[in-house]
Amino acid sequence: MNTNTLRIADETKRPITKRFAFTEARIKAASCPAGKDRIFIHDETVRGLACLITANGQRAYYVYAWDSNLNKPIKKKIGDANSINVDAARDAAKIELGNIAKGSDIMAARRKTRTAPTVGELWQQYHDQHLTGKSSPHSIKSDLSRYKLHLSAWAGRKTTSITPDDCRSFHADITRNKGGNIADKTLKLLRRMFTYANVRPNPVSEAGIEFHGDDKRTRFLSAEEMAAFTKALTTCSNQDIADAIRFALLTGARRGNVCGAKWQDIHLDRGFWIIPRAESKNDEAMTIPLVPEAIALLTRRQKINALRADRRSKRYNTPEQPSIYVFPGRNVNQPLKEVKTTFEKVCTAAGILTGKAAKDAGVVGFRFHDLRHTLASWMLGHGAPLSVVGKQLGHMDVNSTARYAHQDVS
């Protein structure tokens, strides 16, 4: 039998050549010869268009051509024959062949996909190299749970294969089955993972997902609550954490950034604090202006840290340097990690409901993150323009700041 032939299963049984003008009927009728697991047939009309036919009857169109730039033949899939017709396959092949003629490497994306980590591999890197040592045990436990329960379904998928459409569908599925809050937190974890891996564009960000919790929170301290809250801070048993809370209220910074603040990023003489890109939620370095009260607090913290370093030097009879962190944890070489317990005690002393107590009372509880809302509301209430407030909060979009404009802090 001529090895350069292919039998048509349902016609005359006469062999035909592997190159002929494709038609829908001929593609559908073609079958893989006995003893082979797959075979390529080639279009006579568009040289470089081929159709792969497997022993189990699957058919897919490919660009199959010689790439003079790479000096080797290349095969790039166009689509399944069940999904696109011959004319569409020819049009797609012409575009790819034209790109080859222009010197483009049409296989670059495929090679990138092959070398890209899977979601499971990225999670392991993110967990071991980013979360560990930088997040609280509670945060690590929560993210691990979200990964195991939801994101692990994508463990074997290449990160480069995740599209904005995938993210939108995934968010909708989790919302439907587990609720909006869990869906939000799961997709935000995935977004952080992609940001950590410097995947651009970030498919979660590109998806434009309307997170359920984004526009729900409008909790901030009233003037009466502010007075009670600041008084409770002065009587707090842990003034190190009380200072961290004060600093959050004065800067509007997120809890993670406050707890991890380093002296090398604080510029007291120039009155600003730079949050490095690697630690910024927006994947951009943030410059936070420091009001006089914040500068006074930081100046006091410098003296406290220097005094404690001197005490350690005398105790251990070795030179000790002040911690690199503005708010060090129990281990001075680690950042402050746990503030929730002290924060809730301060709120309780001020008569402000949080967590379960607020839920049981049917009111919106006050969270650490609401210190950020409070600063924004007070600034706008005292005449600061949206652009100034947005810069203080590190917002990339003025619309993110505009949500506070209607709030009354009186």
XYZ file of C-alpha atoms in Angstrom:
410
model
C 0.000 0.000 0.000
C 1.223 3.488 -0.824
C 2.345 5.063 2.491
C 1.544 8.514 1.169
C -2.192 7.760 1.093
C -5.116 8.001 3.419
C -8.406 6.155 3.190
C -11.767 7.916 3.229
C -13.908 5.822 5.519
C -17.337 6.120 3.962
C -16.677 6.682 0.242
C -15.206 4.358 -2.433
C -12.406 2.959 -0.242
C -9.955 4.142 -2.897
C -6.862 5.791 -1.372
C -6.290 9.516 -1.803
C -3.143 11.589 -1.337
C -2.402 13.370 1.918
C -2.582 16.751 0.202
C -5.878 17.855 -1.345
C -8.302 20.778 -1.281
C -10.088 20.668 2.058
C -13.878 20.576 2.162
C -16.155 19.994 5.122
C -17.234 16.626 3.716
C -13.709 15.396 3.047
C -12.453 16.419 6.481
C -15.397 14.697 8.141
C -14.926 11.544 6.062
C -11.167 11.231 6.560
C -9.913 8.628 9.013
C -6.570 7.562 10.414
C -5.083 4.445 8.750
C -5.037 1.252 10.757
C -1.896 0.847 12.828
C -1.315 4.596 13.262
C -2.401 6.715 16.222
C -2.460 9.983 14.270
C -1.793 11.505 10.866
C -1.613 14.957 9.289
C -3.339 15.782 6.011
C -2.536 19.011 4.169
C -4.631 21.575 2.344
C -3.886 22.139 -1.324
C -5.536 25.567 -1.317
C -3.576 27.136 1.572
C -0.120 25.616 1.778
C 0.724 25.491 5.480
C -2.756 24.516 6.691
C -3.004 20.948 7.980
C -5.550 18.817 9.780
C -4.535 16.346 12.469
C -6.680 13.216 12.575
C -6.293 10.754 15.452
C -7.167 7.085 15.717
C -10.111 7.886 17.987
C -11.593 10.248 15.404
C -10.553 13.647 16.752
C -9.767 16.342 14.166
C -7.966 19.643 14.632
C -6.564 22.295 12.291
C -2.909 23.337 12.529
C -0.455 25.676 10.906
C 2.201 23.209 9.781
C 5.006 25.042 7.995
C 8.735 25.618 7.772
C 9.936 28.560 9.844
C 13.098 29.893 8.198
C 13.803 32.088 11.259
C 13.923 29.066 13.569
C 15.223 26.829 10.768
C 12.794 24.056 11.595
C 9.184 23.012 10.972
C 6.569 24.262 13.398
C 3.085 23.082 14.275
C 0.645 25.435 15.957
C -2.936 24.464 16.679
C -5.642 26.704 15.225
C -8.721 24.955 16.588
C -10.826 21.814 16.653
C -12.560 20.914 13.403
C -15.830 20.635 15.329
C -15.490 24.262 16.433
C -14.339 26.017 13.264
C -15.003 25.356 9.577
C -12.538 25.053 6.701
C -12.872 28.693 5.632
C -12.184 29.960 9.170
C -9.195 27.638 9.461
C -7.792 28.942 6.173
C -8.218 32.572 7.271
C -6.460 31.878 10.581
C -3.665 29.997 8.823
C -3.085 32.880 6.379
C -2.657 35.290 9.314
C -0.148 33.037 11.074
C 1.761 32.326 7.865
C 1.919 36.064 7.220
C 3.363 36.591 10.706
C 6.021 33.963 9.999
C 6.916 35.733 6.747
C 7.370 38.971 8.716
C 9.817 37.250 11.052
C 7.455 36.813 14.028
C 7.956 33.883 16.363
C 4.414 32.529 16.510
C 5.438 29.768 18.938
C 6.743 32.152 21.613
C 3.469 32.180 23.556
C 3.303 28.397 23.495
C 6.856 28.074 24.825
C 6.022 30.557 27.562
C 2.996 28.484 28.491
C 5.060 25.304 28.627
C 7.590 26.857 31.039
C 5.036 28.753 33.138
C 4.245 27.328 36.594
C 0.918 25.720 37.326
C -1.438 27.329 39.813
C -0.419 24.635 42.284
C 3.277 25.361 41.818
C 2.677 29.108 42.135
C 0.721 28.575 45.356
C 3.610 26.598 46.843
C 6.072 29.363 45.961
C 3.721 32.046 47.284
C 3.153 30.119 50.515
C 6.799 29.255 51.180
C 8.509 32.426 49.997
C 5.938 35.158 50.615
C 3.362 34.211 53.234
C 5.730 32.489 55.642
C 7.487 35.081 57.721
C 5.435 37.997 56.389
C 1.882 37.141 57.425
C 0.254 36.249 60.716
C -0.480 32.577 61.485
C -4.179 33.387 61.122
C -3.704 34.848 57.625
C -1.578 31.897 56.522
C -4.182 29.457 57.827
C -7.016 31.341 56.085
C -5.218 31.499 52.726
C -4.270 27.820 52.952
C -7.918 26.943 53.558
C -9.070 29.014 50.568
C -6.507 27.365 48.349
C -7.374 23.818 49.413
C -11.140 24.316 49.236
C -11.329 26.294 45.990
C -8.156 27.231 44.107
C -6.783 23.683 44.213
C -9.349 22.868 41.514
C -6.975 24.759 39.194
C -3.798 23.233 40.649
C -2.809 21.577 37.362
C -3.584 24.538 35.126
C -0.782 26.675 33.763
C -0.936 30.195 35.125
C -0.715 31.519 31.577
C -3.915 29.671 30.679
C -6.062 31.549 33.212
C -8.150 34.201 31.451
C -10.322 37.063 32.749
C -13.377 35.061 31.605
C -12.177 32.128 33.707
C -11.877 34.405 36.742
C -15.359 35.853 36.285
C -16.897 32.388 35.918
C -14.934 31.056 38.895
C -16.079 33.956 41.078
C -19.699 33.425 40.010
C -19.529 29.675 40.727
C -18.120 30.150 44.224
C -20.656 32.893 44.912
C -23.491 30.593 43.893
C -22.243 27.619 45.927
C -20.499 29.170 48.926
C -21.482 32.839 49.056
C -20.105 36.190 47.970
C -17.699 36.731 50.858
C -15.840 33.463 50.229
C -15.809 34.128 46.476
C -14.319 37.585 47.024
C -11.569 36.369 49.331
C -10.668 33.447 47.069
C -10.279 35.591 43.944
C -8.375 38.251 45.873
C -5.957 35.538 47.018
C -5.499 34.490 43.394
C -4.895 38.133 42.451
C -2.201 38.427 45.131
C -0.562 35.238 43.868
C -0.420 36.584 40.307
C 0.912 39.924 41.567
C 3.617 38.097 43.528
C 4.600 36.205 40.357
C 4.599 39.479 38.377
C 2.023 38.125 35.920
C 1.006 41.002 33.660
C -1.684 41.689 32.870
C -3.140 40.158 36.021
C -6.197 38.174 34.816
C -8.114 38.784 38.043
C -7.624 42.544 37.762
C -8.440 42.446 34.056
C -11.674 40.558 34.798
C -13.226 43.679 36.339
C -15.003 41.601 38.983
C -17.454 43.534 41.141
C -16.567 42.151 44.540
C -19.557 41.824 46.810
C -17.928 43.584 49.735
C -16.345 46.489 47.865
C -19.257 48.894 48.197
C -20.943 47.488 51.287
C -18.718 48.917 54.013
C -19.354 52.500 55.032
C -18.467 52.141 58.742
C -16.434 54.946 60.243
C -16.114 56.625 63.637
C -18.425 59.498 64.461
C -17.097 62.457 66.458
C -18.463 60.947 69.671
C -16.992 57.531 68.907
C -13.664 59.075 67.946
C -13.381 60.765 71.329
C -14.155 57.511 73.148
C -11.812 55.521 70.918
C -8.813 57.822 71.374
C -9.414 57.871 75.142
C -9.487 54.048 75.198
C -6.153 54.003 73.354
C -4.505 56.027 76.124
C -5.532 53.463 78.762
C -4.660 50.423 76.615
C -2.335 47.986 78.413
C -0.192 47.453 75.291
C 0.951 50.869 74.114
C 3.113 49.390 71.324
C 0.003 48.062 69.601
C -1.901 51.210 70.583
C 0.722 53.209 68.681
C 0.271 50.968 65.647
C -3.479 51.624 65.799
C -2.883 55.375 66.134
C -0.500 55.285 63.166
C -3.106 53.465 61.073
C -5.682 56.110 61.936
C -3.288 58.967 61.156
C -2.093 57.565 57.816
C -5.068 55.548 56.547
C -2.665 52.715 55.705
C -3.702 49.072 55.614
C -3.002 46.879 58.621
C -0.346 44.782 56.885
C 1.556 47.880 55.781
C 1.373 49.442 59.253
C 2.581 46.302 61.044
C 5.373 45.760 58.520
C 6.527 49.390 58.286
C 10.332 49.716 58.233
C 12.420 52.669 59.329
C 14.305 52.649 56.030
C 11.058 53.646 54.278
C 10.203 56.441 56.743
C 11.467 59.931 55.816
C 10.726 62.080 58.858
C 12.735 65.044 57.614
C 10.662 65.215 54.426
C 7.376 64.154 55.967
C 6.447 61.038 54.031
C 6.468 57.251 54.170
C 7.125 55.101 51.080
C 5.389 51.729 50.932
C 7.496 49.651 48.484
C 5.868 48.176 45.412
C 6.384 44.619 46.686
C 4.278 45.435 49.751
C 1.633 47.520 48.002
C -1.799 46.147 47.173
C -1.799 48.150 43.929
C 1.523 46.730 42.713
C 2.918 50.272 42.710
C 5.082 52.047 45.278
C 2.937 54.352 47.454
C 4.042 57.647 48.989
C 2.027 58.381 52.139
C 2.144 61.957 53.500
C 2.777 62.185 57.251
C 0.805 64.722 59.288
C 2.574 66.371 62.260
C 0.858 64.005 64.716
C 2.211 60.993 62.798
C 5.719 62.479 62.729
C 5.545 63.070 66.493
C 4.442 59.465 67.042
C 7.293 58.133 64.900
C 9.838 60.324 66.640
C 8.681 58.882 69.947
C 8.873 55.353 68.533
C 12.474 55.958 67.447
C 13.431 56.876 71.026
C 11.598 53.841 72.436
C 13.290 51.451 69.999
C 16.726 52.955 70.667
C 16.194 52.692 74.443
C 15.152 49.055 74.157
C 18.188 48.247 72.007
C 20.411 49.826 74.693
C 18.745 47.701 77.376
C 19.290 44.545 75.343
C 22.943 45.465 74.894
C 23.409 45.760 78.654
C 21.451 42.592 79.409
C 23.325 40.379 76.947
C 26.595 42.309 77.065
C 26.649 42.520 73.262
C 25.990 45.432 70.904
C 22.323 45.489 69.870
C 20.862 47.545 67.045
C 17.330 48.998 67.123
C 14.771 46.937 65.240
C 14.388 47.682 61.539
C 10.628 47.683 62.130
C 8.678 50.663 63.402
C 6.420 48.271 65.298
C 8.453 45.136 66.034
C 6.857 41.979 67.374
C 7.940 40.054 70.445
C 10.963 39.073 68.407
C 12.485 42.438 67.505
C 13.688 40.995 64.217
C 10.116 40.289 63.142
C 7.266 42.733 62.443
C 4.222 43.072 64.658
C 1.785 40.366 63.592
C -1.207 40.238 65.924
C -3.201 43.380 66.673
C -6.780 42.095 66.519
C -7.160 41.179 70.191
C -5.879 44.524 71.439
C -7.895 46.410 68.810
C -11.113 44.714 69.922
C -10.330 45.457 73.585
C -9.910 49.138 72.709
C -13.220 49.125 70.840
C -14.971 47.414 73.746
C -13.588 49.989 76.182
C -14.887 52.721 73.870
C -18.349 51.132 73.625
C -17.876 50.295 69.936
C -19.210 46.918 68.802
C -17.076 44.565 66.716
C -17.319 41.089 65.280
C -19.931 38.717 66.718
C -21.233 41.253 69.212
C -22.104 43.639 66.383
C -23.653 40.839 64.345
C -25.810 39.735 67.267
C -26.933 43.335 67.746
C -27.794 43.646 64.060
C -25.362 46.505 63.399
C -22.289 46.939 61.227
C -19.254 46.082 63.329
C -16.111 48.197 63.399
C -12.967 46.599 61.906
C -9.327 47.624 61.852
C -9.720 48.420 58.154
C -12.441 50.932 59.065
C -9.737 53.171 60.545
C -8.854 53.783 56.896
C -12.481 54.625 56.108
C -12.572 56.925 59.123
C -9.561 58.973 58.040
C -10.958 59.363 54.506
C -14.356 60.457 55.817
C -12.875 62.971 58.239
C -10.547 64.449 55.627
C -13.394 64.924 53.148
C -15.659 66.222 55.879
C -13.104 68.918 56.662
C -12.739 70.083 53.084
C -9.883 68.004 51.652
C -10.334 67.405 47.884
C -10.786 63.865 46.583
C -7.368 63.933 44.914
C -5.626 64.632 48.236
C -7.571 61.932 50.062
C -6.886 59.492 47.239
C -3.143 60.159 47.479
C -3.275 59.622 51.244
C -4.989 56.246 50.793
C -2.892 55.217 47.805
C -5.895 54.937 45.500
C -5.129 54.548 41.795
C -8.628 55.641 40.764
C -10.515 58.672 42.105
C -13.716 56.602 41.945
C -12.343 54.473 44.764
C -12.149 57.579 46.923
C -15.481 59.040 45.852
C -17.406 56.440 47.890
C -16.536 58.423 51.045
C -17.715 61.789 49.751
C -21.288 61.543 51.037
C -20.415 60.486 54.595
C -21.109 62.783 57.533
C -18.650 62.576 60.426
C -20.407 65.043 62.681
